[in-house]
Amino acid sequence: MPETALPETLDEDRHYPLDLHMHSTASDGALPPREVVRLCAQRGLQHMALTDHDTMAGVAEAQQAAERLDICVLPGCELSTRWSGVGIHVVALMPQGVQGALVEGLVHQRQARIARAEVIAHQLEKLGLPDALAKARAQAGGERPLGRPDFARALVAAGMARDWADAFKRYLGSGKKGDVKAQWPEISQATEWIVASGGVAVIAHPLRYRLTRRKRGLLMDAFVEAGGQAVELVNGQQNADATRDLARQLVERGLYASLGSDFHFSGGHAAPGSMSLVPRTAAPPIWQHPLLAEHFNVPNAPDIKGE
């Protein structure tokens, strides 16, 4: 395990040598898990979590690669959920790997993704992309369930969009024909899967959702009631004032603060470990959580939430 210098508190504006939200070819990322690990090590990270969408299929490869590098891999995944009609993502940090209720939960998520991809393909065919499912499959380069980014790349390849962002803006983003709502579980159910399976549930990128501050607070309240324990205080690049305000909401609810880039591919908007400065806050850092302290080599981590 690498030597760490993780503080007990987030008491100064700085970056930290970890990234707990990243994707690989096990879902919609561009790099195989081993390459994500190698890139993290090259960028000086000491800890990382591989959190592919609704799967932990890439974790074993990532951990094997990490054995040869000075970095620790925390198993994880990112679950798609619903709350009050809004799509919310929840990161599952699973120190013991996939087990318990989460096993069946991921089966449900896989089936929902497969069904959604078929509907997306049908919608895009009506908009002028023939054989959309096959074209997206070719972009994915494997047999994993397809996601909207695979269809975005297919649209670009067919000349129907300039780039990935344009494909979402015109066809796949919120309110567009390709924005198909899958039968995702309620956030309470997904959170219960994670907690019952020995994991830590984390609301992903809370500032990205189209929620007022009040509604974001209500989301956190519902999450806490279901057993949720943490929120991504920083995910990629954020407005500093919004981040400090988010930190206050975490402190009010006794939630741990997690950090991640949401890395998908090199040359994109985020690189491993690339994120805004973490503000000074009384919100406890995620590595102080009792279930994760051993992974992060944190001795005598306090049981802040009485778990």
Coordinates of C-alpha atoms in Angstrom, one line a residue:
M1 CA 0.0 0.0 0.0
P2 CA 1.4 3.4 -0.9
E3 CA 2.4 5.9 1.8
T4 CA -0.4 8.4 2.2
A5 CA -0.6 11.9 3.6
L6 CA -4.3 12.2 3.9
P7 CA -5.3 14.7 6.6
E8 CA -7.9 14.1 9.3
T9 CA -9.9 17.1 8.1
L10 CA -10.4 19.2 5.0
D11 CA -8.8 22.2 6.6
E12 CA -7.2 24.0 3.6
D13 CA -7.9 24.7 0.0
R14 CA -5.9 22.1 -1.9
H15 CA -5.9 19.0 -4.1
Y16 CA -5.6 15.5 -2.7
P17 CA -3.9 12.4 -4.3
L18 CA -7.0 10.4 -5.0
D19 CA -9.9 10.1 -7.4
L20 CA -13.0 8.1 -6.4
H21 CA -15.1 8.5 -9.6
M22 CA -13.7 7.1 -12.9
H23 CA -14.8 5.0 -15.8
S24 CA -13.3 2.4 -18.1
T25 CA -14.3 0.2 -21.0
A26 CA -16.3 -1.9 -18.6
S27 CA -18.9 0.8 -19.1
D28 CA -18.6 3.9 -21.3
G29 CA -15.0 4.9 -20.7
A30 CA -12.4 4.8 -23.5
L31 CA -9.6 3.1 -21.7
P32 CA -9.3 -0.5 -20.4
P33 CA -9.3 -0.7 -16.5
R34 CA -5.5 -1.4 -16.5
E35 CA -4.8 1.7 -18.6
V36 CA -6.9 3.8 -16.2
V37 CA -4.8 2.6 -13.3
R38 CA -1.6 3.3 -15.2
L39 CA -2.7 6.8 -16.0
C40 CA -3.7 7.4 -12.4
A41 CA -0.2 6.3 -11.3
Q42 CA 1.5 8.5 -13.9
R43 CA -0.5 11.4 -12.6
G44 CA 0.7 10.8 -9.0
L45 CA -2.5 9.5 -7.5
Q46 CA -2.2 7.2 -4.5
H47 CA -5.8 6.0 -4.3
M48 CA -8.5 5.5 -6.9
A49 CA -11.9 3.9 -7.3
L50 CA -13.1 2.4 -10.5
T51 CA -16.8 3.3 -10.6
D52 CA -18.2 2.1 -14.0
H53 CA -21.9 2.5 -14.6
D54 CA -24.0 -0.3 -13.1
T55 CA -21.1 -2.8 -13.2
M56 CA -18.0 -3.9 -11.3
A57 CA -16.7 -6.0 -14.2
G58 CA -13.5 -4.0 -14.5
V59 CA -12.4 -4.0 -10.9
A60 CA -10.4 -7.2 -10.9
E61 CA -8.3 -6.1 -13.9
A62 CA -7.8 -2.7 -12.2
Q63 CA -6.7 -4.3 -8.9
Q64 CA -4.3 -6.7 -10.7
A65 CA -2.7 -3.8 -12.6
A66 CA -2.4 -1.8 -9.3
E67 CA -0.3 -4.6 -7.7
R68 CA 2.6 -3.5 -10.0
L69 CA 2.1 0.2 -9.4
D70 CA 2.2 2.4 -6.3
I71 CA -1.5 2.9 -6.1
C72 CA -4.6 1.4 -4.3
V73 CA -7.8 0.5 -6.1
L74 CA -11.1 0.8 -4.2
P75 CA -13.8 -1.4 -5.8
G76 CA -16.9 0.6 -6.8
C77 CA -19.6 1.4 -9.4
E78 CA -22.0 4.2 -10.2
L79 CA -25.7 3.3 -10.0
S80 CA -28.4 5.0 -12.0
T81 CA -31.4 5.8 -9.8
R82 CA -34.5 8.0 -9.7
W83 CA -35.7 10.6 -7.1
S84 CA -38.8 12.6 -7.5
G85 CA -38.7 12.0 -11.2
V86 CA -35.1 13.1 -11.5
G87 CA -32.3 10.9 -12.6
I88 CA -29.7 10.8 -9.8
H89 CA -26.4 8.8 -9.8
V90 CA -25.1 7.1 -6.7
V91 CA -21.5 5.9 -6.4
A92 CA -21.1 2.7 -4.4
L93 CA -17.7 2.4 -2.7
M94 CA -17.4 -1.3 -1.9
P95 CA -14.3 -2.1 0.2
Q96 CA -15.2 -5.8 0.3
G97 CA -16.1 -5.9 -3.4
V98 CA -19.5 -6.8 -4.9
Q99 CA -21.6 -9.0 -2.5
G100 CA -24.9 -9.3 -0.9
A101 CA -27.9 -7.4 -2.2
L102 CA -25.8 -5.5 -4.6
V103 CA -25.3 -8.6 -6.7
E104 CA -28.9 -8.8 -7.6
G105 CA -29.1 -5.1 -7.8
L106 CA -26.5 -5.0 -10.6
V107 CA -28.4 -7.8 -12.5
H108 CA -31.5 -5.5 -12.4
Q109 CA -29.4 -2.5 -13.6
R110 CA -27.9 -4.5 -16.5
Q111 CA -31.4 -5.6 -17.7
A112 CA -32.6 -2.0 -17.5
R113 CA -29.7 -0.8 -19.5
I114 CA -30.3 -3.4 -22.2
A115 CA -33.9 -2.5 -22.5
R116 CA -33.2 1.2 -22.6
A117 CA -30.6 0.8 -25.4
E118 CA -33.2 -0.9 -27.6
V119 CA -35.6 2.0 -27.2
I120 CA -32.8 4.6 -27.8
A121 CA -31.9 2.7 -31.0
H122 CA -35.5 2.8 -32.2
Q123 CA -35.7 6.5 -31.5
L124 CA -32.5 7.3 -33.3
E125 CA -33.5 5.2 -36.3
K126 CA -36.6 7.3 -36.7
L127 CA -34.3 10.4 -36.6
G128 CA -32.2 9.0 -39.5
L129 CA -29.5 6.7 -38.0
P130 CA -30.1 3.2 -39.6
D131 CA -29.1 0.1 -37.7
A132 CA -28.5 2.3 -34.6
L133 CA -28.1 -0.6 -32.2
A134 CA -25.4 -2.3 -34.3
K135 CA -23.6 1.0 -34.9
A136 CA -23.5 1.8 -31.2
R137 CA -22.4 -1.8 -30.5
A138 CA -19.5 -1.3 -32.9
Q139 CA -18.5 1.9 -31.1
A140 CA -18.6 0.0 -27.7
G141 CA -16.3 -2.7 -29.0
G142 CA -17.6 -5.3 -26.6
E143 CA -20.7 -7.0 -25.3
R144 CA -21.3 -4.8 -22.3
P145 CA -24.7 -3.0 -22.1
L146 CA -24.8 0.1 -24.2
G147 CA -25.1 3.7 -22.9
R148 CA -25.9 7.0 -24.4
P149 CA -22.1 7.8 -25.1
D150 CA -22.0 4.8 -27.4
F151 CA -24.9 6.2 -29.4
A152 CA -23.2 9.6 -29.3
R153 CA -20.1 8.2 -30.9
A154 CA -22.2 6.4 -33.5
L155 CA -24.0 9.7 -34.4
V156 CA -20.6 11.4 -34.8
A157 CA -19.3 8.5 -37.0
A158 CA -22.4 8.8 -39.2
G159 CA -21.9 12.5 -39.6
M160 CA -25.1 13.4 -37.8
A161 CA -23.3 15.3 -35.0
R162 CA -20.0 17.2 -34.9
D163 CA -18.8 15.7 -31.7
W164 CA -19.9 13.9 -28.6
A165 CA -21.2 17.1 -27.0
D166 CA -23.2 18.0 -30.1
A167 CA -24.7 14.5 -30.2
F168 CA -26.1 15.0 -26.7
K169 CA -27.2 18.6 -27.4
R170 CA -29.2 17.5 -30.5
Y171 CA -30.3 13.9 -29.8
L172 CA -29.4 12.4 -26.4
G173 CA -29.5 15.1 -23.8
S174 CA -32.3 15.9 -21.4
G175 CA -35.6 16.3 -23.2
K176 CA -34.3 15.0 -26.5
K177 CA -35.7 12.0 -28.4
G178 CA -32.8 9.8 -27.4
D179 CA -33.1 10.7 -23.7
V180 CA -34.9 7.5 -22.8
K181 CA -35.9 7.0 -19.2
A182 CA -35.0 3.5 -18.1
Q183 CA -36.7 1.6 -15.2
W184 CA -34.0 2.7 -12.7
P185 CA -34.7 2.0 -9.0
E186 CA -35.6 4.7 -6.6
I187 CA -32.5 6.2 -4.8
S188 CA -33.7 4.7 -1.5
Q189 CA -33.6 1.1 -3.0
A190 CA -30.2 1.5 -4.6
T191 CA -28.8 3.0 -1.4
E192 CA -30.2 0.1 0.6
W193 CA -28.4 -2.3 -1.8
I194 CA -25.1 -0.6 -1.2
V195 CA -25.4 -0.2 2.6
A196 CA -26.7 -3.8 3.1
S197 CA -23.7 -5.1 1.2
G198 CA -21.1 -3.4 3.3
G199 CA -20.5 -0.4 1.1
V200 CA -20.6 3.4 1.4
A201 CA -23.2 5.2 -0.7
V202 CA -22.3 8.5 -2.3
I203 CA -24.4 11.0 -4.2
A204 CA -22.5 11.7 -7.5
H205 CA -22.0 15.2 -8.9
P206 CA -24.8 16.9 -7.0
L207 CA -24.3 20.3 -8.6
R208 CA -25.0 18.8 -12.1
Y209 CA -28.6 18.1 -11.5
R210 CA -31.2 20.8 -12.3
L211 CA -32.2 21.3 -8.7
T212 CA -32.6 24.3 -6.6
R213 CA -30.7 24.5 -3.3
R214 CA -33.8 23.6 -1.4
K215 CA -34.5 20.6 -3.6
R216 CA -30.9 19.5 -3.4
G217 CA -31.3 19.6 0.4
L218 CA -34.5 17.5 0.2
L219 CA -32.6 15.0 -2.0
M220 CA -29.9 14.7 0.6
D221 CA -32.5 14.3 3.4
A222 CA -34.1 11.4 1.5
F223 CA -30.7 9.9 0.9
V224 CA -29.7 10.1 4.5
E225 CA -33.0 8.5 5.5
A226 CA -32.3 5.6 3.2
G227 CA -28.8 5.1 4.8
G228 CA -26.7 7.3 2.5
Q229 CA -23.5 8.5 4.0
A230 CA -21.6 10.7 1.6
V231 CA -21.8 13.2 -1.2
E232 CA -19.2 14.2 -3.9
L233 CA -18.2 17.6 -2.6
V234 CA -16.0 18.1 -5.7
N235 CA -16.6 16.4 -9.0
G236 CA -14.4 17.7 -11.8
Q237 CA -14.4 21.5 -12.2
Q238 CA -16.9 23.4 -10.2
N239 CA -17.8 27.0 -9.2
A240 CA -16.0 27.7 -5.9
D241 CA -18.9 29.5 -4.3
A242 CA -21.3 26.7 -5.2
T243 CA -18.8 24.2 -3.8
R244 CA -18.6 26.0 -0.5
D245 CA -22.4 26.3 -0.3
L246 CA -22.6 22.5 -1.0
A247 CA -20.1 21.9 1.8
R248 CA -22.4 23.7 4.2
Q249 CA -25.3 21.4 3.2
L250 CA -23.0 18.4 3.9
V251 CA -22.1 19.7 7.3
E252 CA -25.7 20.3 8.2
R253 CA -26.5 16.6 7.6
G254 CA -23.3 15.0 8.9
L255 CA -22.4 13.7 5.5
Y256 CA -18.9 12.7 4.4
A257 CA -17.2 14.5 1.5
S258 CA -16.0 12.5 -1.5
L259 CA -13.9 13.6 -4.4
G260 CA -13.8 12.5 -8.1
S261 CA -13.1 13.6 -11.6
D262 CA -15.7 11.5 -13.5
F263 CA -12.9 10.6 -15.9
H264 CA -14.1 8.9 -19.1
F265 CA -11.4 9.4 -21.8
S266 CA -8.1 11.1 -22.3
G267 CA -8.4 14.6 -23.9
G268 CA -11.8 15.1 -22.5
H269 CA -13.0 17.6 -19.9
A270 CA -11.5 15.7 -17.0
A271 CA -8.3 13.7 -16.4
P272 CA -7.7 11.4 -13.4
G273 CA -7.3 13.5 -10.3
S274 CA -8.3 16.7 -12.2
M275 CA -10.8 18.6 -10.2
S276 CA -11.4 21.9 -8.5
L277 CA -9.7 22.7 -5.2
V278 CA -11.4 21.1 -2.2
P279 CA -12.6 23.9 0.1
R280 CA -11.8 24.2 3.8
T281 CA -14.8 22.6 5.5
A282 CA -16.0 20.7 8.6
A283 CA -17.4 18.0 6.5
P284 CA -15.4 14.8 7.2
P285 CA -13.4 13.5 4.3
I286 CA -14.5 10.1 2.9
W287 CA -11.3 8.4 3.9
Q288 CA -12.3 8.9 7.5
H289 CA -15.4 6.7 7.1
P290 CA -15.0 3.6 9.4
L291 CA -15.7 1.2 6.5
L292 CA -13.0 2.8 4.4
A293 CA -10.3 3.7 6.9
E294 CA -8.4 0.4 6.5
H295 CA -8.3 0.8 2.7
F296 CA -7.0 4.4 3.0
N297 CA -4.5 3.3 5.8
V298 CA -6.1 5.8 8.2
P299 CA -5.5 4.6 11.8
N300 CA -8.2 5.0 14.4
A301 CA -10.7 6.8 12.2
P302 CA -13.4 8.3 14.3
D303 CA -16.9 6.9 14.0
I304 CA -18.3 10.4 13.1
K305 CA -21.8 9.3 12.2
G306 CA -22.2 6.8 15.0
E307 CA -22.3 3.8 12.6

